[in-house]
Amino acid sequence: MIKPKPNIFLIYTGGTIGMIKDSKTGVLKAFDFKNLLKRIPELQLLDCNIETVSFSAPIDSSNMNPVYWVQIAEIIESNYHNFDGFVVLHGSDTMSYSASALSFMLENLAKPVVFTGSQLPIGDLRTDAKENLITSIQVASLQHLNKPIIREVCLYFEYKLYRGNRTTKINAEHFKAFASLNYPDLAESGVHLKVNHDYLLKPNLKKALIVHKHLDTNIALVKLYPGISESVLKSILNTPNLKGVILETYGAGNCTTEKWFINLLKETITKGVHIINITQCSGGSVSMGHYETSVKLKKIGVISGKDITTEAAISKLMYLLGNNMSSKRFKTMYETSLRGEMS
Ligand code: ASP
């Protein structure tokens, strides 16, 4: 019996991978996606069928926002049953935010959605785009008994496949631009493509895909620093319609114990605003109550973001706020790993 070739859908949103240099100014700009495929004839050698779609106006990912996330989710939703895997070409700057957001938006996802991009444009002699794109398509095509092996949103960059919502962009120059400090790699590309099967998400295959499109952006991200003033914090926390705050604290979730600070947070929580404690360290976890400097946060009802990344913390907050629920349920849901985003 001839094994059918997997059908892969390539979604081009923009980013360096498809950019060219303006010959006069030297500035990088997005260009027509059709040219991208022309530049990689190797794609025809892959053992899968590839179809493509492009944003009508490709963007630099610094312009990414939840409206585009819904656009990506809708493209996947309307093509979900016709394809075995999806590859999203995306600028690296906000790729971790988008991969995190899509992981929450695509509940019960049972097929691979692989985000990738590159540090150098596809036309550059030393480009990293070809390897990233070709291997991402191979990853999305991986099957066992005609069923996808990977069933989650991931990010492929420089020989590593990561869980998308565990990644952070760590370098603006190196080809190794991403890291997943709190979760092991899902796969590594060397002479062989080695998949770490034990670390893959195993969704309930009986449940149908649910696409969540309502993201609430009435949130704020506050990074603590020694010397943060009451007036600055007050003005952020008094933002009209504010519903949730990600508080990036020190180390294992510690903060100043000054009275004004704790009182301000307490008042904010009493008003119904959710406050989530995440660490500003790149790796490791919040553990409220471990030090004296975090005991009060726990007492006043601050939610623990555990070892979540800032990128995933933000999109999880927008996603849960978009799904109206009581404060008690919100805290339970936030502190539960929904898509493998926290340990
Ligand atoms: N500024 C670009 C973007 O994020 C960088 C990249 O593609 O890597 O769209």
mmCIF file of N, CA and C in Angstrom, residues 100-159:
data_model
loop_
_atom_site.group_PDB
_atom_site.id
_atom_site.type_symbol
_atom_site.label_atom_id
_atom_site.label_comp_id
_atom_site.label_asym_id
_atom_site.label_seq_id
_atom_site.Cartn_x
_atom_site.Cartn_y
_atom_site.Cartn_z
ATOM 1 N N SER A 100 3.028 31.278 22.135
ATOM 2 C CA SER A 100 2.339 31.117 23.420
ATOM 3 C C SER A 100 0.845 31.388 23.257
ATOM 4 N N ALA A 101 0.520 32.505 22.615
ATOM 5 C CA ALA A 101 -0.894 32.871 22.452
ATOM 6 C C ALA A 101 -1.648 31.788 21.686
ATOM 7 N N LEU A 102 -1.065 31.326 20.584
ATOM 8 C CA LEU A 102 -1.759 30.308 19.788
ATOM 9 C C LEU A 102 -1.942 29.016 20.578
ATOM 10 N N SER A 103 -0.999 28.712 21.488
ATOM 11 C CA SER A 103 -1.148 27.479 22.265
ATOM 12 C C SER A 103 -2.410 27.544 23.125
ATOM 13 N N PHE A 104 -2.713 28.734 23.665
ATOM 14 C CA PHE A 104 -3.927 28.866 24.472
ATOM 15 C C PHE A 104 -5.179 28.942 23.595
ATOM 16 N N MET A 105 -5.055 29.601 22.461
ATOM 17 C CA MET A 105 -6.225 29.783 21.590
ATOM 18 C C MET A 105 -6.690 28.470 20.956
ATOM 19 N N LEU A 106 -5.733 27.549 20.712
ATOM 20 C CA LEU A 106 -6.085 26.290 20.038
ATOM 21 C C LEU A 106 -6.239 25.160 21.069
ATOM 22 N N GLU A 107 -7.413 25.119 21.695
ATOM 23 C CA GLU A 107 -7.642 24.092 22.721
ATOM 24 C C GLU A 107 -7.902 22.744 22.049
ATOM 25 N N ASN A 108 -7.346 21.678 22.600
ATOM 26 C CA ASN A 108 -7.460 20.305 22.074
ATOM 27 C C ASN A 108 -6.759 20.140 20.728
ATOM 28 N N LEU A 109 -5.774 20.969 20.460
ATOM 29 C CA LEU A 109 -5.018 20.843 19.208
ATOM 30 C C LEU A 109 -4.424 19.432 19.130
ATOM 31 N N ALA A 110 -4.609 18.777 17.987
ATOM 32 C CA ALA A 110 -4.091 17.407 17.858
ATOM 33 C C ALA A 110 -3.148 17.276 16.663
ATOM 34 N N LYS A 111 -2.714 18.429 16.129
ATOM 35 C CA LYS A 111 -1.798 18.420 14.982
ATOM 36 C C LYS A 111 -0.646 19.391 15.261
ATOM 37 N N PRO A 112 0.484 19.240 14.570
ATOM 38 C CA PRO A 112 1.590 20.172 14.824
ATOM 39 C C PRO A 112 1.361 21.557 14.231
ATOM 40 N N VAL A 113 1.694 22.564 15.036
ATOM 41 C CA VAL A 113 1.751 23.954 14.544
ATOM 42 C C VAL A 113 3.164 24.418 14.888
ATOM 43 N N VAL A 114 4.007 24.555 13.879
ATOM 44 C CA VAL A 114 5.420 24.871 14.120
ATOM 45 C C VAL A 114 5.721 26.303 13.684
ATOM 46 N N PHE A 115 6.108 27.121 14.645
ATOM 47 C CA PHE A 115 6.529 28.495 14.322
ATOM 48 C C PHE A 115 8.016 28.473 13.978
ATOM 49 N N THR A 116 8.392 29.209 12.934
ATOM 50 C CA THR A 116 9.812 29.375 12.651
ATOM 51 C C THR A 116 10.047 30.693 11.924
ATOM 52 N N GLY A 117 11.320 31.045 11.806
ATOM 53 C CA GLY A 117 11.708 32.287 11.132
ATOM 54 C C GLY A 117 13.200 32.215 10.933
ATOM 55 N N SER A 118 13.854 33.362 10.884
ATOM 56 C CA SER A 118 15.310 33.327 10.732
ATOM 57 C C SER A 118 15.918 34.649 11.163
ATOM 58 N N GLN A 119 17.212 34.620 11.372
ATOM 59 C CA GLN A 119 17.944 35.837 11.750
ATOM 60 C C GLN A 119 18.428 36.578 10.505
ATOM 61 N N LEU A 120 18.661 35.825 9.405
ATOM 62 C CA LEU A 120 19.101 36.446 8.151
ATOM 63 C C LEU A 120 18.075 36.157 7.060
ATOM 64 N N PRO A 121 17.845 37.101 6.163
ATOM 65 C CA PRO A 121 16.879 36.876 5.089
ATOM 66 C C PRO A 121 17.254 35.660 4.239
ATOM 67 N N ILE A 122 16.240 35.055 3.634
ATOM 68 C CA ILE A 122 16.427 33.823 2.871
ATOM 69 C C ILE A 122 17.440 33.983 1.722
ATOM 70 N N GLY A 123 17.532 35.201 1.193
ATOM 71 C CA GLY A 123 18.434 35.428 0.051
ATOM 72 C C GLY A 123 19.901 35.593 0.452
ATOM 73 N N ASP A 124 20.185 35.782 1.731
ATOM 74 C CA ASP A 124 21.566 35.997 2.152
ATOM 75 C C ASP A 124 22.381 34.716 2.007
ATOM 76 N N LEU A 125 23.648 34.889 1.639
ATOM 77 C CA LEU A 125 24.520 33.734 1.432
ATOM 78 C C LEU A 125 24.598 32.845 2.681
ATOM 79 N N ARG A 126 24.710 33.491 3.864
ATOM 80 C CA ARG A 126 24.891 32.728 5.102
ATOM 81 C C ARG A 126 23.574 32.525 5.850
ATOM 82 N N THR A 127 22.483 32.551 5.135
ATOM 83 C CA THR A 127 21.177 32.527 5.806
ATOM 84 C C THR A 127 20.928 31.266 6.637
ATOM 85 N N ASP A 128 20.210 31.461 7.742
ATOM 86 C CA ASP A 128 19.760 30.339 8.566
ATOM 87 C C ASP A 128 18.320 29.967 8.196
ATOM 88 N N ALA A 129 17.760 30.690 7.233
ATOM 89 C CA ALA A 129 16.338 30.508 6.906
ATOM 90 C C ALA A 129 16.037 29.144 6.296
ATOM 91 N N LYS A 130 16.929 28.682 5.428
ATOM 92 C CA LYS A 130 16.630 27.433 4.718
ATOM 93 C C LYS A 130 16.534 26.258 5.678
ATOM 94 N N GLU A 131 17.523 26.123 6.555
ATOM 95 C CA GLU A 131 17.515 24.992 7.494
ATOM 96 C C GLU A 131 16.287 25.089 8.396
ATOM 97 N N ASN A 132 16.013 26.284 8.901
ATOM 98 C CA ASN A 132 14.864 26.440 9.800
ATOM 99 C C ASN A 132 13.556 26.058 9.101
ATOM 100 N N LEU A 133 13.408 26.524 7.880
ATOM 101 C CA LEU A 133 12.157 26.261 7.165
ATOM 102 C C LEU A 133 12.030 24.782 6.788
ATOM 103 N N ILE A 134 13.102 24.235 6.196
ATOM 104 C CA ILE A 134 13.039 22.838 5.738
ATOM 105 C C ILE A 134 12.795 21.886 6.915
ATOM 106 N N THR A 135 13.534 22.075 8.008
ATOM 107 C CA THR A 135 13.354 21.150 9.141
ATOM 108 C C THR A 135 11.993 21.362 9.805
ATOM 109 N N SER A 136 11.508 22.584 9.853
ATOM 110 C CA SER A 136 10.172 22.813 10.430
ATOM 111 C C SER A 136 9.118 22.046 9.644
ATOM 112 N N ILE A 137 9.251 22.039 8.323
ATOM 113 C CA ILE A 137 8.287 21.302 7.496
ATOM 114 C C ILE A 137 8.430 19.799 7.758
ATOM 115 N N GLN A 138 9.674 19.353 7.914
ATOM 116 C CA GLN A 138 9.880 17.925 8.222
ATOM 117 C C GLN A 138 9.271 17.563 9.573
ATOM 118 N N VAL A 139 9.451 18.443 10.548
ATOM 119 C CA VAL A 139 8.889 18.206 11.890
ATOM 120 C C VAL A 139 7.362 18.120 11.803
ATOM 121 N N ALA A 140 6.766 19.056 11.056
ATOM 122 C CA ALA A 140 5.303 19.065 10.926
ATOM 123 C C ALA A 140 4.809 17.838 10.156
ATOM 124 N N SER A 141 5.707 17.198 9.400
ATOM 125 C CA SER A 141 5.320 16.020 8.598
ATOM 126 C C SER A 141 5.528 14.705 9.338
ATOM 127 N N LEU A 142 6.154 14.739 10.509
ATOM 128 C CA LEU A 142 6.462 13.491 11.222
ATOM 129 C C LEU A 142 5.171 12.740 11.571
ATOM 130 N N GLN A 143 5.131 11.473 11.183
ATOM 131 C CA GLN A 143 3.915 10.681 11.449
ATOM 132 C C GLN A 143 4.263 9.281 11.920
ATOM 133 N N HIS A 144 3.320 8.719 12.664
ATOM 134 C CA HIS A 144 3.413 7.312 13.046
ATOM 135 C C HIS A 144 2.042 6.715 12.728
ATOM 136 N N LEU A 145 1.994 5.682 11.932
ATOM 137 C CA LEU A 145 0.746 5.076 11.464
ATOM 138 C C LEU A 145 -0.203 6.139 10.883
ATOM 139 N N ASN A 146 0.368 6.983 10.044
ATOM 140 C CA ASN A 146 -0.393 8.053 9.357
ATOM 141 C C ASN A 146 -0.997 9.103 10.287
ATOM 142 N N LYS A 147 -0.524 9.163 11.521
ATOM 143 C CA LYS A 147 -1.034 10.182 12.465
ATOM 144 C C LYS A 147 0.132 11.051 12.912
ATOM 145 N N PRO A 148 -0.131 12.346 13.130
ATOM 146 C CA PRO A 148 0.972 13.238 13.528
ATOM 147 C C PRO A 148 1.618 12.807 14.846
ATOM 148 N N ILE A 149 2.922 12.960 14.924
ATOM 149 C CA ILE A 149 3.632 12.636 16.170
ATOM 150 C C ILE A 149 3.549 13.833 17.116
ATOM 151 N N ILE A 150 3.682 15.021 16.542
ATOM 152 C CA ILE A 150 3.642 16.235 17.376
ATOM 153 C C ILE A 150 2.246 16.835 17.330
ATOM 154 N N ARG A 151 1.716 17.106 18.511
ATOM 155 C CA ARG A 151 0.326 17.581 18.592
ATOM 156 C C ARG A 151 0.256 18.811 19.484
ATOM 157 N N GLU A 152 1.076 19.792 19.179
ATOM 158 C CA GLU A 152 1.084 21.007 19.997
ATOM 159 C C GLU A 152 1.705 22.157 19.214
ATOM 160 N N VAL A 153 1.662 23.347 19.805
ATOM 161 C CA VAL A 153 2.289 24.506 19.170
ATOM 162 C C VAL A 153 3.750 24.523 19.588
ATOM 163 N N CYS A 154 4.650 24.477 18.619
ATOM 164 C CA CYS A 154 6.065 24.515 18.972
ATOM 165 C C CYS A 154 6.812 25.565 18.171
ATOM 166 N N LEU A 155 8.091 25.691 18.477
ATOM 167 C CA LEU A 155 8.921 26.688 17.810
ATOM 168 C C LEU A 155 10.224 25.995 17.414
ATOM 169 N N TYR A 156 10.574 26.094 16.133
ATOM 170 C CA TYR A 156 11.826 25.477 15.677
ATOM 171 C C TYR A 156 12.816 26.575 15.281
ATOM 172 N N PHE A 157 14.011 26.488 15.797
ATOM 173 C CA PHE A 157 15.044 27.476 15.474
ATOM 174 C C PHE A 157 16.408 26.862 15.741
ATOM 175 N N GLU A 158 17.291 26.971 14.766
ATOM 176 C CA GLU A 158 18.690 26.559 14.928
ATOM 177 C C GLU A 158 18.828 25.173 15.565
ATOM 178 N N TYR A 159 18.315 24.192 14.870
ATOM 179 C CA TYR A 159 18.480 22.761 15.205
ATOM 180 C C TYR A 159 17.681 22.276 16.409
#
